[in-house]
Coordinates of C-alpha atoms and ligand atoms in Angstrom, one line a residue:
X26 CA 43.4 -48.8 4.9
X27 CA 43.3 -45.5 3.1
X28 CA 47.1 -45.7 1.8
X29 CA 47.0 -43.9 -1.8
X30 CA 50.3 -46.3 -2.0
X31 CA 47.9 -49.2 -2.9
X32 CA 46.6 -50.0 -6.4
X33 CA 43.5 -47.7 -7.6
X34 CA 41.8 -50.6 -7.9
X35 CA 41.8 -51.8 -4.3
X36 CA 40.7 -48.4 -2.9
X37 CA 37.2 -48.2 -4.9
X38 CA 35.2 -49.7 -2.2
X39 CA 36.6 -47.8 0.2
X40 CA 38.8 -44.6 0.1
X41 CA 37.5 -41.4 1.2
X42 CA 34.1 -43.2 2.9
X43 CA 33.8 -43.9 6.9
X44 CA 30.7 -46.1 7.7
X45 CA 30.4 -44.8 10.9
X46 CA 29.0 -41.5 9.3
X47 CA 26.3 -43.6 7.9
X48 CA 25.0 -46.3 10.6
X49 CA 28.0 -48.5 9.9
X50 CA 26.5 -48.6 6.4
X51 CA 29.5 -50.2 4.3
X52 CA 28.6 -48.3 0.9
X53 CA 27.8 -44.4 1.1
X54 CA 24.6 -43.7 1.0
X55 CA 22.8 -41.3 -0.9
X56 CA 23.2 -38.3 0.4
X57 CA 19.9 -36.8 -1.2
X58 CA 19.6 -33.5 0.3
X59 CA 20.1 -29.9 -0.8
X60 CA 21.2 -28.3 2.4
X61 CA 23.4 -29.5 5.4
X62 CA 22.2 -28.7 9.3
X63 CA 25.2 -25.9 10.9
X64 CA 25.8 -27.6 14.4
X65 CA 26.6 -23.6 15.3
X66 CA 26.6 -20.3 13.5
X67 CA 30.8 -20.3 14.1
X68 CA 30.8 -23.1 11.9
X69 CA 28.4 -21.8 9.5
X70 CA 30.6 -18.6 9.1
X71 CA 33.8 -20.6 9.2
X72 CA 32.7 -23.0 6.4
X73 CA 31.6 -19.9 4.3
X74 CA 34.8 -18.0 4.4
X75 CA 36.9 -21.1 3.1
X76 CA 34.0 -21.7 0.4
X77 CA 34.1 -17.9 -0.9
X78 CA 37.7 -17.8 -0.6
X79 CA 37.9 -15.2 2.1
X80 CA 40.9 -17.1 3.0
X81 CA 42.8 -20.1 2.7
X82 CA 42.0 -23.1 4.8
X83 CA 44.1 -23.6 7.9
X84 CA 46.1 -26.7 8.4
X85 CA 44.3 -29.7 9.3
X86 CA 40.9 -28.0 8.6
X87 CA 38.2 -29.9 7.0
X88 CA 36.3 -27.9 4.1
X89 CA 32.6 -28.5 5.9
X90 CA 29.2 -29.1 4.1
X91 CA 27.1 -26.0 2.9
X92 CA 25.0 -26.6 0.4
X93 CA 24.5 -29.5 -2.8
X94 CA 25.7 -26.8 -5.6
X95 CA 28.9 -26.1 -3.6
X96 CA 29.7 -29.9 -2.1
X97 CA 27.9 -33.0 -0.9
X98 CA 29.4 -36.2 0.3
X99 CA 28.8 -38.5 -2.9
X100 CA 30.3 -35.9 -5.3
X101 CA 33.4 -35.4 -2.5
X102 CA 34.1 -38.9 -2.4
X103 CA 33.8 -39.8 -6.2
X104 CA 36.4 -37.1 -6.6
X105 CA 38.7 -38.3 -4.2
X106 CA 38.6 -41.6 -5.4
X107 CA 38.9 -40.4 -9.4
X108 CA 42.2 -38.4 -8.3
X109 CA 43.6 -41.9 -7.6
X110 CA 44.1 -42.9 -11.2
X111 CA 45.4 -40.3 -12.9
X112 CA 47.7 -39.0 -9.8
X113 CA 46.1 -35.7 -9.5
X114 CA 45.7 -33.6 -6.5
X115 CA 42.1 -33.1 -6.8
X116 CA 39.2 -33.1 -9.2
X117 CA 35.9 -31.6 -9.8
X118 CA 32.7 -33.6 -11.0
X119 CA 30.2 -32.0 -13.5
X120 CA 26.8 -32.9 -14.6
X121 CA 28.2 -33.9 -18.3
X122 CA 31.6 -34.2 -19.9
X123 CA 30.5 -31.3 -21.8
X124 CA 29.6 -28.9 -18.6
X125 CA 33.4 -30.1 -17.5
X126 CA 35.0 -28.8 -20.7
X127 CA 33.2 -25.9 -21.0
X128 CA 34.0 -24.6 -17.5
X129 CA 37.2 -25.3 -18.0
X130 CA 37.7 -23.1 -21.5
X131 CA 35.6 -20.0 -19.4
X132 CA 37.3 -20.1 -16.7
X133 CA 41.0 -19.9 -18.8
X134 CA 39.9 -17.8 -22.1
X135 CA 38.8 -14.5 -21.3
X136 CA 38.1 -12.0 -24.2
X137 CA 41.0 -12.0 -26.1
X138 CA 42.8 -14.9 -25.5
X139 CA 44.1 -17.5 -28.2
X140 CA 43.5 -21.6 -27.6
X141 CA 45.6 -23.9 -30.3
X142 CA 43.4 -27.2 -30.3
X143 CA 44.1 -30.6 -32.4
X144 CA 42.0 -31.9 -34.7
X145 CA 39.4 -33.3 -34.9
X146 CA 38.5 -33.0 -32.0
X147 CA 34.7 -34.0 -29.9
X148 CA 31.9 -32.4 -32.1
X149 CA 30.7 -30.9 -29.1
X150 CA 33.9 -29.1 -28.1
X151 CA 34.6 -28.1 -31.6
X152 CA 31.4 -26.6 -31.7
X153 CA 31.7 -24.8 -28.2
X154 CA 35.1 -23.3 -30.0
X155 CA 34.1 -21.8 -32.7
X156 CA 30.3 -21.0 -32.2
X157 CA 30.7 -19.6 -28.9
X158 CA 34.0 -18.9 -27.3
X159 CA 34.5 -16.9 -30.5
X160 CA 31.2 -14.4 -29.8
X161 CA 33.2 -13.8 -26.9
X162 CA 36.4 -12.8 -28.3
X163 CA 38.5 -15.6 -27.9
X164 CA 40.8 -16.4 -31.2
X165 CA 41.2 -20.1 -32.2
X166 CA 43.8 -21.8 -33.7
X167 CA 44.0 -25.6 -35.0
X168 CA 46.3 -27.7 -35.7
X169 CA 46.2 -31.2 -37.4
X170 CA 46.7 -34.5 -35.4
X171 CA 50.1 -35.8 -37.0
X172 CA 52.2 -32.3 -36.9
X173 CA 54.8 -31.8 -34.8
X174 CA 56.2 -29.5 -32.2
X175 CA 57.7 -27.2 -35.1
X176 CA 54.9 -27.4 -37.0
X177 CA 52.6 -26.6 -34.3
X178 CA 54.8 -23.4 -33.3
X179 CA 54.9 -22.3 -36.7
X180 CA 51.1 -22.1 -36.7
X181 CA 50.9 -19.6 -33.5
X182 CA 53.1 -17.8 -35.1
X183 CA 51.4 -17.4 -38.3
X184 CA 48.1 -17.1 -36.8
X185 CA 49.7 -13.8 -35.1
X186 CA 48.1 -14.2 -32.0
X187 CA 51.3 -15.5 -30.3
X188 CA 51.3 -12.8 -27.5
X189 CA 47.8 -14.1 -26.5
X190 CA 48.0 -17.9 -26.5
X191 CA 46.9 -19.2 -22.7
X192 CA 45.9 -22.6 -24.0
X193 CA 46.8 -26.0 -25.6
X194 CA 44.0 -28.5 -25.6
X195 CA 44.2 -32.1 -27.4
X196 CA 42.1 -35.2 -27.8
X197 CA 44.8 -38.5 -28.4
X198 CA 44.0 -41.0 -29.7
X199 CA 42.1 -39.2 -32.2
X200 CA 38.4 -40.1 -32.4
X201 CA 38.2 -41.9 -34.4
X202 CA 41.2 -42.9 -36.2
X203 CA 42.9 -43.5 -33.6
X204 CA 46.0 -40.9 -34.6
X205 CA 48.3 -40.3 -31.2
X206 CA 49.8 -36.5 -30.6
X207 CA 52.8 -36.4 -27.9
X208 CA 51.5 -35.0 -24.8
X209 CA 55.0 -34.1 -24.1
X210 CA 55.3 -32.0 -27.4
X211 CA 52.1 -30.3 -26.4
X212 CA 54.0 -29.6 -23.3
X213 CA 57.2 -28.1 -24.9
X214 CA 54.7 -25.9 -27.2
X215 CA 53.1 -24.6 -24.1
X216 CA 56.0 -23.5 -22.6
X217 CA 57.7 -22.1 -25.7
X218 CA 55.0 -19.2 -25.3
X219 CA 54.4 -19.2 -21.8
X220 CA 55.9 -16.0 -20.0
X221 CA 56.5 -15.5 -16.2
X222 CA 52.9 -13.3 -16.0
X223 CA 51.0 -15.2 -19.1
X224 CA 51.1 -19.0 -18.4
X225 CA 49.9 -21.1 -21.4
X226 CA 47.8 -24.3 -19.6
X227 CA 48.0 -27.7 -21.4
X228 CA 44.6 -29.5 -21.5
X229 CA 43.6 -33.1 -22.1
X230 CA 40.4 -34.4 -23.1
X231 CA 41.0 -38.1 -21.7
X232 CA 38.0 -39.7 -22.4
X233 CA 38.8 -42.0 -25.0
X234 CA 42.1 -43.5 -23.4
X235 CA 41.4 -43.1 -19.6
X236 CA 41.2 -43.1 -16.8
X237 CA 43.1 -46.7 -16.9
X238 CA 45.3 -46.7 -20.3
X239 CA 46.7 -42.8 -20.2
X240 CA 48.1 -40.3 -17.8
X241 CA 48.7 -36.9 -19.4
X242 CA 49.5 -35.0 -16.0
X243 CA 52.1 -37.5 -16.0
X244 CA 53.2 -36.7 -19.8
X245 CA 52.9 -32.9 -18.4
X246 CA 49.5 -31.7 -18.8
X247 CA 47.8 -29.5 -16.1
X248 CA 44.4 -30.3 -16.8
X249 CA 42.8 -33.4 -17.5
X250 CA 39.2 -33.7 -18.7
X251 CA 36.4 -36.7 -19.2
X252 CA 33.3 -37.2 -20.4
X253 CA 32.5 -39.4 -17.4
X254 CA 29.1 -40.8 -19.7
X255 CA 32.5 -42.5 -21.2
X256 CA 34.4 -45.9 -19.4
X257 CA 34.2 -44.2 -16.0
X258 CA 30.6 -44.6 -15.8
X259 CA 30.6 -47.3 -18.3
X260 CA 27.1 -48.7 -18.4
X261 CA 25.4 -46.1 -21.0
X262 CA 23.0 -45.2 -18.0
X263 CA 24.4 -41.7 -16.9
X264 CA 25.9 -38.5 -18.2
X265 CA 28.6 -37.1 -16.4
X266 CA 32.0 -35.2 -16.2
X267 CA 35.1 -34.9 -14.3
X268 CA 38.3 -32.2 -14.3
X269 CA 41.4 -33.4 -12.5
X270 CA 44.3 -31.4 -12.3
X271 CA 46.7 -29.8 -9.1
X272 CA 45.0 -28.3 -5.9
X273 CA 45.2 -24.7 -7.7
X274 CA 43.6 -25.4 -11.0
X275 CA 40.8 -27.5 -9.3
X276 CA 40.0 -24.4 -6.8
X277 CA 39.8 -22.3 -9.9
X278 CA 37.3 -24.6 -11.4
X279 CA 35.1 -25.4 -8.9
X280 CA 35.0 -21.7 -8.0
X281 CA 33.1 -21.3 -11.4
X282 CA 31.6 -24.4 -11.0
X283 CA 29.7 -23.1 -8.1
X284 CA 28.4 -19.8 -10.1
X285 CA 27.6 -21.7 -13.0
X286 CA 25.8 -24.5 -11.2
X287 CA 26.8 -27.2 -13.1
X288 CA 27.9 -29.5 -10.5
X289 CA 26.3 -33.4 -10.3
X290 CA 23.6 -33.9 -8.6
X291 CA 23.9 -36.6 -5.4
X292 CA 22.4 -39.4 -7.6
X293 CA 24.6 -39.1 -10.6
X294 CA 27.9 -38.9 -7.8
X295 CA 26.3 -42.4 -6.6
X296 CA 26.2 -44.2 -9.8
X297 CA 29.5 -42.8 -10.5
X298 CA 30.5 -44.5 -7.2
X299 CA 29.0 -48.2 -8.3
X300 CA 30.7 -47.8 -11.6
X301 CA 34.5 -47.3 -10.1
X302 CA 34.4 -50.3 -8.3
X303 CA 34.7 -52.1 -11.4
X304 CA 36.1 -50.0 -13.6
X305 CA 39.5 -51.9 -13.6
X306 CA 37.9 -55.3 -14.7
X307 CA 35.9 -53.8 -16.8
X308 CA 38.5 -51.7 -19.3
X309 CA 40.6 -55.0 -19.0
X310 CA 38.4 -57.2 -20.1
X311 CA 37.5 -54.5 -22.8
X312 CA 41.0 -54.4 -23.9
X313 CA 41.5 -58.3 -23.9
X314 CA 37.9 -58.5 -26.0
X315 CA 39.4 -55.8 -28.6
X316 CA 42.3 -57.3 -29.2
X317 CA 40.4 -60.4 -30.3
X318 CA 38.1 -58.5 -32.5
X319 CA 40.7 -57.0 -34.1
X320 CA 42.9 -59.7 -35.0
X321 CA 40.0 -61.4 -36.3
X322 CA 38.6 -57.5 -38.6
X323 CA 42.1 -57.8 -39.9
X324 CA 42.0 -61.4 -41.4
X325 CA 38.2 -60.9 -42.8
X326 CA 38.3 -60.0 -46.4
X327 CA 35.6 -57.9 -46.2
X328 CA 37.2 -55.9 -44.1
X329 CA 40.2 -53.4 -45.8
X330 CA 42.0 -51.8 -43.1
X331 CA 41.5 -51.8 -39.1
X332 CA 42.8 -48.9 -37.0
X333 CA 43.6 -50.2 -33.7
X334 CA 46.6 -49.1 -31.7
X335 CA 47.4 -52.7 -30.8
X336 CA 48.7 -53.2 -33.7
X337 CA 51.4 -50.5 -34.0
X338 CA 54.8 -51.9 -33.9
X339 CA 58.5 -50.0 -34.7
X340 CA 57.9 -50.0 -38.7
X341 CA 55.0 -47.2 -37.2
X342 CA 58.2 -44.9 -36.5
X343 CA 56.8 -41.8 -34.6
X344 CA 53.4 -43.0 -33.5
X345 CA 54.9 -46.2 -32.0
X346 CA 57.4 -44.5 -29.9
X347 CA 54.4 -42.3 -28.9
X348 CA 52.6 -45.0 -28.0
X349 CA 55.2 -46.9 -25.9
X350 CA 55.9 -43.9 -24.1
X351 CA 52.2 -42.9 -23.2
X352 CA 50.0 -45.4 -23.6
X353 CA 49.9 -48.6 -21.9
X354 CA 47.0 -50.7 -23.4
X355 CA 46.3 -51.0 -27.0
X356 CA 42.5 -49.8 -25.8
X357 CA 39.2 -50.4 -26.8
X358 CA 38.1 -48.3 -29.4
X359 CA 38.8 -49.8 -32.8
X360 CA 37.4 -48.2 -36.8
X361 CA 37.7 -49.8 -39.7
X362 CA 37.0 -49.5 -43.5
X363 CA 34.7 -52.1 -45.0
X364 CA 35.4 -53.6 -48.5
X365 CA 33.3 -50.7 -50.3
X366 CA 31.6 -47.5 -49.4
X367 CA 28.8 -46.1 -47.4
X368 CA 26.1 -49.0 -48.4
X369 CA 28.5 -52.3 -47.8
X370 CA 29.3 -50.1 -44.1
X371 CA 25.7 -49.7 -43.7
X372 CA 24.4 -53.4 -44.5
X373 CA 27.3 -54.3 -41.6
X374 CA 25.7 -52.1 -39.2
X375 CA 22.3 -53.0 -40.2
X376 CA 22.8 -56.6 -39.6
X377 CA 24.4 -56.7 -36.5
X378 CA 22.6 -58.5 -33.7
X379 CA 24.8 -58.6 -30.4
X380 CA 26.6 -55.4 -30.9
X381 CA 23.7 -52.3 -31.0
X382 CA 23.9 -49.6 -33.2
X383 CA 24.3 -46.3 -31.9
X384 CA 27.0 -43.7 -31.1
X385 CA 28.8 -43.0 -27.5
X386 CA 31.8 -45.7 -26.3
X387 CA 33.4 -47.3 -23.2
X388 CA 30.2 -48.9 -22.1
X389 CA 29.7 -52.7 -20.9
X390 CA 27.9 -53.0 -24.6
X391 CA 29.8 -52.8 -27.5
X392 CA 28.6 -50.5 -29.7
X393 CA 29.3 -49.9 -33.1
X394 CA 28.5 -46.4 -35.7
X395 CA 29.4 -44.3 -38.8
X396 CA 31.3 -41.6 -38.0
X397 CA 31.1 -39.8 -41.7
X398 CA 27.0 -39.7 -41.4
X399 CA 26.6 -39.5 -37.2
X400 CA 29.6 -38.2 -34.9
X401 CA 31.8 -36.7 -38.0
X402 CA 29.2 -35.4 -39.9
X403 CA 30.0 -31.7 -39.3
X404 CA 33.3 -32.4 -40.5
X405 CA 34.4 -30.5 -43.6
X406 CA 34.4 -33.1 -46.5
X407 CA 38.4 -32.1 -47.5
X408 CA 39.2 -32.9 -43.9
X409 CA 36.8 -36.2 -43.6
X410 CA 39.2 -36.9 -46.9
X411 CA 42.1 -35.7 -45.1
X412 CA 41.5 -38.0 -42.4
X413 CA 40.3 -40.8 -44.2
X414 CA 36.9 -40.4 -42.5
X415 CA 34.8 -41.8 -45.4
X416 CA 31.5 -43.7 -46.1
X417 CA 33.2 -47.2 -45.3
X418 CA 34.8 -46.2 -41.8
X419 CA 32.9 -48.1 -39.4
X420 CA 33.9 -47.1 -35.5
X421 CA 33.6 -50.1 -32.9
X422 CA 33.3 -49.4 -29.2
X423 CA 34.5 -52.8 -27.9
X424 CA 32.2 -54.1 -24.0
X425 CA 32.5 -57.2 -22.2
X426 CA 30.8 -59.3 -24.0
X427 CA 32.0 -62.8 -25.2
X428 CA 34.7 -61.9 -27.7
X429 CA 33.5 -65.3 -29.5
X430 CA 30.3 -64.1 -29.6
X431 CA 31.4 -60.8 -30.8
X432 CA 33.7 -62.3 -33.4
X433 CA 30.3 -64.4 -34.4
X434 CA 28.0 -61.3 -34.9
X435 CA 30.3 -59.6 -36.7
X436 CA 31.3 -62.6 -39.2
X437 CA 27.4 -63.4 -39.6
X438 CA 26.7 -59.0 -40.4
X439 CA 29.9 -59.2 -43.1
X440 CA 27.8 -62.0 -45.1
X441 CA 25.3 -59.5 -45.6
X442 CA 27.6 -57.4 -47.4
X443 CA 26.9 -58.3 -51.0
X444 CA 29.8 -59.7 -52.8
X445 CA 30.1 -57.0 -54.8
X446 CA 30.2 -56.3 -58.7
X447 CA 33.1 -54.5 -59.7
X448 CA 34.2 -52.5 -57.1
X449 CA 32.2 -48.8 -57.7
X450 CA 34.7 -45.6 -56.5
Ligands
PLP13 C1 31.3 -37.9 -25.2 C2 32.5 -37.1 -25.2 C3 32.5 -35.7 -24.7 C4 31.2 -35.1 -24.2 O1 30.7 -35.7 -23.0 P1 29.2 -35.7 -22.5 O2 29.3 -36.5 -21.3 O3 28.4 -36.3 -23.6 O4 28.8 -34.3 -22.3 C5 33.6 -35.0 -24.7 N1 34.8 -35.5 -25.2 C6 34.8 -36.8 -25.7 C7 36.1 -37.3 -26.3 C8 33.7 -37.6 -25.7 O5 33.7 -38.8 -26.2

């Protein structure tokens, strides 16, 4: 029962997989091998041609198994089964999230090219940006999480590289303040300067919001990227990435992908596998847990302010109707300042017991960290002002975990905040 008309959710265990190609095996094996056994030298040609894009596939043809760095069944399958939840025609699985967002900015940015990019966005992207994209000619151009669709015009044009723009990427929600930008905006931007030979491609890095609680192809972006290390893979045990997008970006990506090498190996495509069966009851329970934790971060006296887009309601004005329109969970990911600065933060994290200290999100293990001293630390200290990334912002990845006994840890590590003498700036 391979309908895609079925929930994502129901299909996990099964889409894209025969068990007859396996010994009536009911999960796919792993398919450890680097090369696959020609059953003539026809086919071997045949399957070459399609693969080096000698020419398009014909009707009903199936795209045949050459070699691991160009396909293998686990990676095949785990990419038909991600295309499921974000509606996408295809997808392409990479060794990290990193190796996926990477090949995607080479393979559209060619020496002289212009990308407009939010902010803040991934340390890791940022840093591909400006350290290395730019020693290869490409200009870059930022704009701040919380403009709008003028504003973000008015700073292509100003830049003066107008002419040259071929790409909007965005991170919403913003890690880790949770800010949302309108995919749709992003949409109308990339349009205003797209020209019948010069299209500008809208990409989204998804991680933090998907693949359950936000669609962007269906908000209008053409390519949709995750750090699959994130929710997808969800048990902090793997580093992965995925790009999803229509039949024709995907070609162009794993064309690259296959000069580059950067696929994921059989193993990783397994785990991957495992992980989507549950990655429905997972994120929900995830979501229900937050919720919990939140209500309770914003009663706490300790605590002074909890960014969590549950809470957003119509007195929010623009990020509410954003959020209605393109969200549809309040998610996971909460931060929140702490009564204080950098030490009250730090004798929170110190203290907790449940909830482990360290940096990465989405897993089964809630996680909390400090973004101004570990993922934000390369941030400029006007724009850590800016975006009210200071010492008492604590960021809170939210697992499945008890939320009583999540509520409990946390309650027990605010008591070892000292109640303070007067408040020091
Ligand atoms: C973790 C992360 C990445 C990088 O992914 P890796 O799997 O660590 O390479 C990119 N974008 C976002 C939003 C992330 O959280």
């Amino acid at each position: 029962m391979n309908d895609r008309n079925l929930h994502p959710e129901s299909l996990m265990m099964s889409y894209g997989y025969n068990p007859e190609w396996s010994e009536g095996a009911i999960k796919c094996p792993i398919f450890q091998t680097s090369t696959f056994v020609f059953k003539t030298a026809e086919e071997g040609k045949a399957f070459f041609e399609v693969a080096y894009g000698l020419r398009d596939q014909r009707p009903n043809e199936k795209m045949g198994l050459i070699y691991s760095r160009i396909n293998n069944p686990d990676l095949e399958i785990l990419e038909n089964r991600l295309t499921l939840w974000d509606g996408a025609e295809d997808c392409a699985v990479f060794e990290s999230g990193m190796s996926a967002i990477s090949t995607v900015l080479l393979e559209y940015l060619k020496p002289g090219d212009s990308i407009l990019y939010s902010s803040p966005l991934y340390g890791g992207t940022e840093h591909f940006l400006q350290h290395v994209l730019t020693q290869f000619g490409v200009n870059i151009i930022r704009f701040k999480t919380g403009q709008d669709r003028a504003a973000m015009i008015d700073i292509v044009r100003q830049s003066g590289h107008a002419a040259t723009l071929k790409m909007v990427y965005i991170e919403t929600p913003a890690n880790p303040t949770n800010d949302l930008i309108d995919i749709a905006d992003c949409r109308a931007v990339a349009d205003f300067f797209s020209t019948d030979d010069k299209p500008v491609h809208l990409t989204v890095d998804n991680t933090y919001f998907g693949p359950l609680w936000q669609h962007p192809l269906k908000h209008g972006a053409d390519i949709v990227v995750y750090s699959a290390t994130k929710y997808i893979g969800g048990h902090s045990d793997v580093i992965a990435g995925a790009v999803l997008g229509s039949a024709k970006v995907i070609k162009r990506i794993k064309t690259l992908r296959t000069f580059l090498g950067n696929m994921a190996g059989p193993w990783t495509g397994w785990l991957l596998l495992r992980s989507l069966e549950t990655l429905k009851a997972r994120m929900a329970l995830q979501a229900e847990n937050a919720r919990h934790v939140a209500e309770y971060l914003r009663s706490h006296p300790k605590i002074e302010r909890v960014n969590y887009l549950g809470f957003l309601s119509e007195k929010d004005g623009v990020q509410y109707e954003i959020f209605r329109r393109q969200c549809t969970s309040g998610g996971a990911m909460l931060s929140f300042d702490v009564v204080g600065g950098e030490k009250e933060a730090f004798a929170f994290l110190n203290n907790l017991k449940l909830i482990k200290l360290a940096v990465s999100l989405g897993s089964t293990e809630s996680l909390a960290e400090h973004p101004a001293t570990m993922t934000h630390v390369d941030l400029d200290p006007a724009e850590k002002k800016e975006l009210n990334i200071t010492g008492k912002l604590v960021r809170l990845s939210v697992g499945v975990e008890h939320y009583e006994d999540l509520i409990k840890d946390i309650a027990q590590a605010l008591e070892h905040i000292q109640a303070a003498a007067p408040v020091m700036a």
